[in-house]
Tab-separated table of C-alpha atoms (C1' of nucleotides) in Angstrom:
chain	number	residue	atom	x	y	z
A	1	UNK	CA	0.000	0.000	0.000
A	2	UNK	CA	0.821	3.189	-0.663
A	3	UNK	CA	2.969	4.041	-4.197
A	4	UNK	CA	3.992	7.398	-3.859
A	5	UNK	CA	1.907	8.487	-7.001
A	6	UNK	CA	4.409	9.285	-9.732
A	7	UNK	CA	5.182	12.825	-10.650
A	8	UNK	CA	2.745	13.257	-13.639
A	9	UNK	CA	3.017	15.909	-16.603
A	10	UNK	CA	-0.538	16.288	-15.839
A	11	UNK	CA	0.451	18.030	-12.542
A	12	UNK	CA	2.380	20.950	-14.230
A	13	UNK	CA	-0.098	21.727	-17.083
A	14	UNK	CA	-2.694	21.762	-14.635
A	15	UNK	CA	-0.784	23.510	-11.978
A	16	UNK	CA	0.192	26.346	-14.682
A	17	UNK	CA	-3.733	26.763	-15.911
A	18	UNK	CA	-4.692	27.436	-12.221
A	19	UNK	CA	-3.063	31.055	-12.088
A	20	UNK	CA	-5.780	33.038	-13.799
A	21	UNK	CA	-2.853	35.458	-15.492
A	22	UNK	CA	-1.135	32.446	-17.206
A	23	UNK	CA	-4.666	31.039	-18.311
A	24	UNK	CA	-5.126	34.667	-19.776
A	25	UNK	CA	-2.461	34.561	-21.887
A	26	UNK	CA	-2.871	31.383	-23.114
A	27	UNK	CA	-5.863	32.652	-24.277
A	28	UNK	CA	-4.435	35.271	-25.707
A	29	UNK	CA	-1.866	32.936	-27.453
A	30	UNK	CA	-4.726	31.244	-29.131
A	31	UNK	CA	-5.303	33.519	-31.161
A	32	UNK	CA	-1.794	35.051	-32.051
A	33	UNK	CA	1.870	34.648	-31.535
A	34	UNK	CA	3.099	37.147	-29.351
A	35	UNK	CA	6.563	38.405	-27.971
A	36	UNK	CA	7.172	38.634	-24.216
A	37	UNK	CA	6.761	42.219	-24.233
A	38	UNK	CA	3.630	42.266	-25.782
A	39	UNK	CA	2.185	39.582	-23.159
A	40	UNK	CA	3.265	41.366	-20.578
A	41	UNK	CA	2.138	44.624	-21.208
A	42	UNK	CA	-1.633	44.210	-20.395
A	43	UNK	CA	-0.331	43.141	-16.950
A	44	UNK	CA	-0.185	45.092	-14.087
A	45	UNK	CA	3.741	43.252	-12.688
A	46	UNK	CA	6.753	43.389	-14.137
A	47	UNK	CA	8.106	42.091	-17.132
A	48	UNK	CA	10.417	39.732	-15.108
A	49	UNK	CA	7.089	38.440	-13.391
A	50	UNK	CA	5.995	37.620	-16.967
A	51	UNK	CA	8.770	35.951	-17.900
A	52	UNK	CA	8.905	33.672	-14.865
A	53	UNK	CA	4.799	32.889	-15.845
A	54	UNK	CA	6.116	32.088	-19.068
A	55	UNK	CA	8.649	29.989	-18.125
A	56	UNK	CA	5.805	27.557	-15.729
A	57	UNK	CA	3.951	27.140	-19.289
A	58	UNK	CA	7.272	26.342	-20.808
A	59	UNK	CA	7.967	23.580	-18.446
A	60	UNK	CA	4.135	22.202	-19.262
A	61	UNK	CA	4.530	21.890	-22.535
A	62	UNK	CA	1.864	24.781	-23.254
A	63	UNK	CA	4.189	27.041	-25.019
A	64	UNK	CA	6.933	27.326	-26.943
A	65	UNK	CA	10.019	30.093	-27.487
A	66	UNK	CA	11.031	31.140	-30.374
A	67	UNK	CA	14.512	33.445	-30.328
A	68	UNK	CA	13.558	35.899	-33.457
A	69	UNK	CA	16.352	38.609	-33.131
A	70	UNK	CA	16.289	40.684	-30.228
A	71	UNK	CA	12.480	39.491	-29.131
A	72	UNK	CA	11.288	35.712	-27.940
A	73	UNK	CA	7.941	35.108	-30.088
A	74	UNK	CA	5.897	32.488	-27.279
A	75	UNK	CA	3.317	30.230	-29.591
A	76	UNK	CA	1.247	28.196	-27.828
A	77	UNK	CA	0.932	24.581	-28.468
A	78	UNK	CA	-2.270	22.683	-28.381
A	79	UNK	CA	-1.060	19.261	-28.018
A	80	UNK	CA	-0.880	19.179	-24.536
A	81	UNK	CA	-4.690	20.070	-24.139
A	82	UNK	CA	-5.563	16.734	-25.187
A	83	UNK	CA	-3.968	15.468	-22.475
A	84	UNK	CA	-6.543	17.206	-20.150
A	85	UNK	CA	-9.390	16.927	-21.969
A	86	UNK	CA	-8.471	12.950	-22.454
A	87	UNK	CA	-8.693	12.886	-18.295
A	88	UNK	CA	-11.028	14.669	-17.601
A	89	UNK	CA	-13.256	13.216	-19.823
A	90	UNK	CA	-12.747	9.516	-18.694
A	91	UNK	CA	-13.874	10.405	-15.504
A	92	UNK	CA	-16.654	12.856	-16.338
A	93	UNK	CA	-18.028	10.156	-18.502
A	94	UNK	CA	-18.054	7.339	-15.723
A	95	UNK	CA	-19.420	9.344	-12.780
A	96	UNK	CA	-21.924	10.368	-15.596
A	97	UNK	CA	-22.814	6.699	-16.375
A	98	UNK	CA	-23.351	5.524	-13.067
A	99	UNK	CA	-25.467	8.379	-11.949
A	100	UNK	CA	-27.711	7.347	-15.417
A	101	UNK	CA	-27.512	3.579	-13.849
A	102	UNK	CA	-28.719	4.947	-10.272
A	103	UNK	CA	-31.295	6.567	-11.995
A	104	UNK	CA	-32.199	3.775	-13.221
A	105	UNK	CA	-32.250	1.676	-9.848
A	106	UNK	CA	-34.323	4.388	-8.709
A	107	UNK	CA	-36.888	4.850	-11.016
A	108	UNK	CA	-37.167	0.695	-10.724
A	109	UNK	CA	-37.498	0.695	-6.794
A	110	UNK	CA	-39.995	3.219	-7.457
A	111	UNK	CA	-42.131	0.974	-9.729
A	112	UNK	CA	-42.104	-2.236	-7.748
A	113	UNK	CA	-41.615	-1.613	-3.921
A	114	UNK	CA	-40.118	-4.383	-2.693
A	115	UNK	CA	-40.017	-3.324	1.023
A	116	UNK	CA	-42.400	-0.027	1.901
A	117	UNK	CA	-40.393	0.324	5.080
A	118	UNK	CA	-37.799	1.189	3.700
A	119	UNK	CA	-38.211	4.449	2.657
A	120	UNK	CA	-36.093	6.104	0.168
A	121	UNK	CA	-37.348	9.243	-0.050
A	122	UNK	CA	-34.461	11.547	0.510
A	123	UNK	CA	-33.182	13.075	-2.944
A	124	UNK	CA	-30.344	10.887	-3.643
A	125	UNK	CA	-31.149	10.757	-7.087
A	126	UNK	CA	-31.361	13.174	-9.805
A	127	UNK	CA	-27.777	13.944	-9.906
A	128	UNK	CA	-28.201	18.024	-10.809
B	1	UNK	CA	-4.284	49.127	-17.584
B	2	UNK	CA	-3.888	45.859	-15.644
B	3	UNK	CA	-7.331	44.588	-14.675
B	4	UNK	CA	-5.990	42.181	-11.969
B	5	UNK	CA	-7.531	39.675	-13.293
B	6	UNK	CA	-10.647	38.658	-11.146
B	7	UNK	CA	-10.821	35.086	-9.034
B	8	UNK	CA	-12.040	32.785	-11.512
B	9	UNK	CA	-14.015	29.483	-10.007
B	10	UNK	CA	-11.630	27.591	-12.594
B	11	UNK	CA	-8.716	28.717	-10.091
B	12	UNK	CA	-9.569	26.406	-7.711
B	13	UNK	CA	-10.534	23.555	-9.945
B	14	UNK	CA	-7.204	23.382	-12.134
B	15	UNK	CA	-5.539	24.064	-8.289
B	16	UNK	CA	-7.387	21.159	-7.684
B	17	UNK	CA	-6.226	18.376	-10.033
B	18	UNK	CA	-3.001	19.653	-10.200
B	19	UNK	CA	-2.091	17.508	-7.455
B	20	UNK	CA	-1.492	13.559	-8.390
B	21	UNK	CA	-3.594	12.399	-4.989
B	22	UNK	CA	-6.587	14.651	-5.576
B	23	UNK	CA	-6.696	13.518	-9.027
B	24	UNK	CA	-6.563	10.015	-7.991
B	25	UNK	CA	-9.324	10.319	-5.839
B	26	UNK	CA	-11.530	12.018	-8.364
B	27	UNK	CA	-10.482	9.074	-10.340
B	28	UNK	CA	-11.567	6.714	-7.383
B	29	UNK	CA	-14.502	8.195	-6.751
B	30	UNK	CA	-16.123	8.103	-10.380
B	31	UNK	CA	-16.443	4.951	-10.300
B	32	UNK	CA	-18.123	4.614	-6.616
B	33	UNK	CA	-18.675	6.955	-3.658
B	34	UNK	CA	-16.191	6.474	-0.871
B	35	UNK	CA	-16.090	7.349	2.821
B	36	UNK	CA	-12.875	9.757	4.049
B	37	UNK	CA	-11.517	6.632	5.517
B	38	UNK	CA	-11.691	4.296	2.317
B	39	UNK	CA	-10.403	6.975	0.508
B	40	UNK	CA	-7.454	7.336	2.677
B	41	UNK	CA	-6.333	3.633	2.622
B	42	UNK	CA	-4.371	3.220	-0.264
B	43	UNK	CA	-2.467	6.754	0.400
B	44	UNK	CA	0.915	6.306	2.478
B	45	UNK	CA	-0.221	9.713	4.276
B	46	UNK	CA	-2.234	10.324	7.327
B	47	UNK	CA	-6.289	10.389	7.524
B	48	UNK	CA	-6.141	14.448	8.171
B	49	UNK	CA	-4.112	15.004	5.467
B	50	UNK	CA	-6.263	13.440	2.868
B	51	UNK	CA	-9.379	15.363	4.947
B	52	UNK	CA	-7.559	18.307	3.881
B	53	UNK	CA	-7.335	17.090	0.190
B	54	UNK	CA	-11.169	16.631	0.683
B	55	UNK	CA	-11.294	20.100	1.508
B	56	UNK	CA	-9.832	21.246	-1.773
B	57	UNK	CA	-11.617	19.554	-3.472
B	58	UNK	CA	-14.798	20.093	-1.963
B	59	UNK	CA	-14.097	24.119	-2.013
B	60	UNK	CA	-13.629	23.669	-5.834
B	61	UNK	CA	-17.149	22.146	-6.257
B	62	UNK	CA	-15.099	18.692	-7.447
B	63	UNK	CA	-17.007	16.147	-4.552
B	64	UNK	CA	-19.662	16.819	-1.785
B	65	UNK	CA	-20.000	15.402	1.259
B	66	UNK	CA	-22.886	13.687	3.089
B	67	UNK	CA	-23.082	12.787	6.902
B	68	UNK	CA	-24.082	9.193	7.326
B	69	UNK	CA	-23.571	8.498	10.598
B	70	UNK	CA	-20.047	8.328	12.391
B	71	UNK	CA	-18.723	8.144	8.361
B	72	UNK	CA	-18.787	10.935	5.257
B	73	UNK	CA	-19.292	9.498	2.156
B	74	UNK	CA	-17.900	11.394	-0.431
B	75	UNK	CA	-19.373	11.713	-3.858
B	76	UNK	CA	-17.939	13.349	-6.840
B	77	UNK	CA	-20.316	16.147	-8.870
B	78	UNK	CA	-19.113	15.774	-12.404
B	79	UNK	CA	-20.727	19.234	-13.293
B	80	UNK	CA	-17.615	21.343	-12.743
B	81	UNK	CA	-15.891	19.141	-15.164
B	82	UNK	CA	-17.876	20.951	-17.980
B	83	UNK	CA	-16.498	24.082	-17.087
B	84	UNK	CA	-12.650	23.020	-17.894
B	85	UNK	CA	-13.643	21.411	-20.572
B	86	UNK	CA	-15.500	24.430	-22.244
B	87	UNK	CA	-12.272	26.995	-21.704
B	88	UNK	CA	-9.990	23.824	-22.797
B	89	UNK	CA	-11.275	23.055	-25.288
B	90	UNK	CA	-12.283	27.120	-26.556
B	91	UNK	CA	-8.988	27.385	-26.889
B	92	UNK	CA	-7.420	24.559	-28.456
B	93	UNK	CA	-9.897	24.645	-31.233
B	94	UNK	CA	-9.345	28.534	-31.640
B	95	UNK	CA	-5.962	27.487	-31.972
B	96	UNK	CA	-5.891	24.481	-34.100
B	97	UNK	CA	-8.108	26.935	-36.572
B	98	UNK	CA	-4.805	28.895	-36.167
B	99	UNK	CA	-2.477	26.659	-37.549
B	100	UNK	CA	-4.938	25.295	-40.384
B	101	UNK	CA	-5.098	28.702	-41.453
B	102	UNK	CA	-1.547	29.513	-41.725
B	103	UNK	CA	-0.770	25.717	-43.106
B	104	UNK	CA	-2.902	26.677	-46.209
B	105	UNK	CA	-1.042	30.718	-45.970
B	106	UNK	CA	2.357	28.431	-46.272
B	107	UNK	CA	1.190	26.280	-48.980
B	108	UNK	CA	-0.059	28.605	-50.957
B	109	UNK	CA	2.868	30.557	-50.802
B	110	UNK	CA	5.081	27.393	-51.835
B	111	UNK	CA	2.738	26.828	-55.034
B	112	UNK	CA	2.920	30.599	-56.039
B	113	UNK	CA	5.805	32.673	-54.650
B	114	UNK	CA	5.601	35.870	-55.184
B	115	UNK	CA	8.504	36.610	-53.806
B	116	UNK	CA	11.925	34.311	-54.438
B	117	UNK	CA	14.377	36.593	-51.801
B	118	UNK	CA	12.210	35.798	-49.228
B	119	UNK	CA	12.926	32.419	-48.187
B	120	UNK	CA	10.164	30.872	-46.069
B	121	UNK	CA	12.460	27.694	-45.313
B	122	UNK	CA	12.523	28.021	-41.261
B	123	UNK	CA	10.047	25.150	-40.108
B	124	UNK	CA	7.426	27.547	-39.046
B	125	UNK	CA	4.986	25.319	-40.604
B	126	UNK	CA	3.300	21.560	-39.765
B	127	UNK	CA	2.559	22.228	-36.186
B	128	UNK	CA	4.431	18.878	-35.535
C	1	DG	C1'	32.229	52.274	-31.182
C	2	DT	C1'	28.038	53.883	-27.647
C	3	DT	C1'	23.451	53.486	-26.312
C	4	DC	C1'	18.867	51.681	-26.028
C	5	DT	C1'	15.592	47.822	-25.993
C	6	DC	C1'	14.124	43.054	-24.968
C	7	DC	C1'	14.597	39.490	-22.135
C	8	DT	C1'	16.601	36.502	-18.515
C	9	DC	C1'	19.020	35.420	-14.227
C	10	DA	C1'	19.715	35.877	-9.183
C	11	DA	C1'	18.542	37.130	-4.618
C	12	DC	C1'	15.166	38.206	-1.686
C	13	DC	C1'	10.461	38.212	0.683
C	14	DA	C1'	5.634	37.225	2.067
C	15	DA	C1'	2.132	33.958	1.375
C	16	DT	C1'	0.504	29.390	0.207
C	17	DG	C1'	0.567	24.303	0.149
C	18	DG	C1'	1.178	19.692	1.588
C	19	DG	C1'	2.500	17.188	5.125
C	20	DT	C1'	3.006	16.143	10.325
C	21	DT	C1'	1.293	15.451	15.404
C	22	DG	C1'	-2.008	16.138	19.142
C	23	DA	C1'	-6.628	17.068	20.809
C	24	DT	C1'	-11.615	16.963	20.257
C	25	DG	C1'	-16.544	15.809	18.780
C	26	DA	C1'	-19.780	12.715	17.427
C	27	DT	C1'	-21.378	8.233	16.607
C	28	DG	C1'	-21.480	3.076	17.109
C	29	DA	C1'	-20.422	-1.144	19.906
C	30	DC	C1'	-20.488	-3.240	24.226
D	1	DG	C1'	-22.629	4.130	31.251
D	2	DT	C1'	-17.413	3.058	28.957
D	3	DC	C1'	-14.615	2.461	25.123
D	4	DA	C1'	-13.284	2.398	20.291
D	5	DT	C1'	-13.816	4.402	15.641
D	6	DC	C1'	-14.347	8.121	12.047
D	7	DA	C1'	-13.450	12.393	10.878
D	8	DT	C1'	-12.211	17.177	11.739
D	9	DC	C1'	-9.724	21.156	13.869
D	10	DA	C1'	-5.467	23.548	15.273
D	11	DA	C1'	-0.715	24.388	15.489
D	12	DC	C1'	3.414	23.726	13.502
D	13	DC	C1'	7.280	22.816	9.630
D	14	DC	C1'	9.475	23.048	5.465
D	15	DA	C1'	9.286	23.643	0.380
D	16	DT	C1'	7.175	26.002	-3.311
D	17	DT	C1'	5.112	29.993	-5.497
D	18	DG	C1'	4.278	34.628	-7.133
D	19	DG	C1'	5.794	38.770	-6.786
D	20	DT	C1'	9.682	42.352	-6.188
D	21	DT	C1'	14.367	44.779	-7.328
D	22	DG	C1'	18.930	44.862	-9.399
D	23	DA	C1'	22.372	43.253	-12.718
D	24	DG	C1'	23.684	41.591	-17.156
D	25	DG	C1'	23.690	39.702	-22.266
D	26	DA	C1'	22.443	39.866	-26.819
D	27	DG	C1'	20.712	42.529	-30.703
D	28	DA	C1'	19.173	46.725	-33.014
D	29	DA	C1'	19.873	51.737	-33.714
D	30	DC	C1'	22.702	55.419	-34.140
DNA sequence: GTTCTCCTCAACCAATGGGTTGATGATGAC
DNA sequence: GTCATCATCAACCCATTGGTTGAGGAGAAC
């Protein structure tokens, strides 16, 4: 018992997506390449706050660098996503199905009673 | 300029998952409700610290709680789920549209170019 | 050449996070 | 009633994080 739980690239793209300023510019990246400068500038922190930001998407795999002269153009790469959604959605889909199954279970204790004392009528069901 | 970017709900669910226990037990618990002390079992940790896990999780909307006696069965609300997958996948798609776009912009430009000095042959093409 | 701009690195600091131990409340077993 | 079990609360510790300032390197501009 117990296996430590293996360090997971899932824990650093989803550890970079929960600061709402590195979300932002990733959606920012989505639609357009953009140099470090011009990420940062929207941003009330310094440009070496930005870079450091930049850097924890780096290390995910969300974004790229791209040395073009004096600038760094960051482009965002979409690969990693499916990752996440891949997760997330193996698990959303199970807990999904067996809340359709209780449903189910439900609906058919409620047709045939088989023991009236027992009375279910607290809302367990209707997952919403 | 500089909005500071107000707390977004998704915050705490990213926050969340981006820890390799939590995520486990989200993974446990879609495929059957657990009490705090079945979920602690496998875990080489004490039971408070995976109440604390419970805690996150529960703060990010992840898994409720219900009293049942001397226990607390834990259940997982696969609702929130949507909500990362909506800005997920937003994005990605938004980007992926991107790099179609530009894909044709490149081919095009290798069919006709209009233009011999300027050569095009970095790989800023075929996003992989 | 000098100077300016863009970006990163390093050191620091306050706050947060993930773990511990110890104590406590509430319920079930006897 | 007493005692054991399940879970939480509180205090504490150490590592990480998100920001700062200051210094420096590599290119562009002049």
């Amino acid at each position: 018992m117990a296996e430590p739980l293996r360090k997971d690239p899932l824990d650093d793209v989803f550890a970079a997506l929960a600061d709402p300023t590195r979300r932002d510019m990733v959606a920012r990246l989505a639609s357009a390449d953009a140099t470090v400068g011009q990420l940062a500038d929207p941003y009330d922190m310094s440009v070496q706050a930005v870079s450091k930001h930049l850097k924890v998407l780096e290390a995910a795999g969300l974004v790229t660098k791209v040395k073009d002269g004096q600038r760094r153009t960051v482009h965002l790469e979409a690969e990693v996503f499916d990752l996440m959604t891949k997760w997330i959605e193996r698990y959303r889909q199970e807990a999904e199905a067996r809340y359709r199954r209780l449903d189910a279970v439900l609906a058919e204790m409620d047709r045939t009673p088989t023991d009236p004392t027992n009375d279910h009528t607290t809302g367990a069901g209707a997952p919403t």
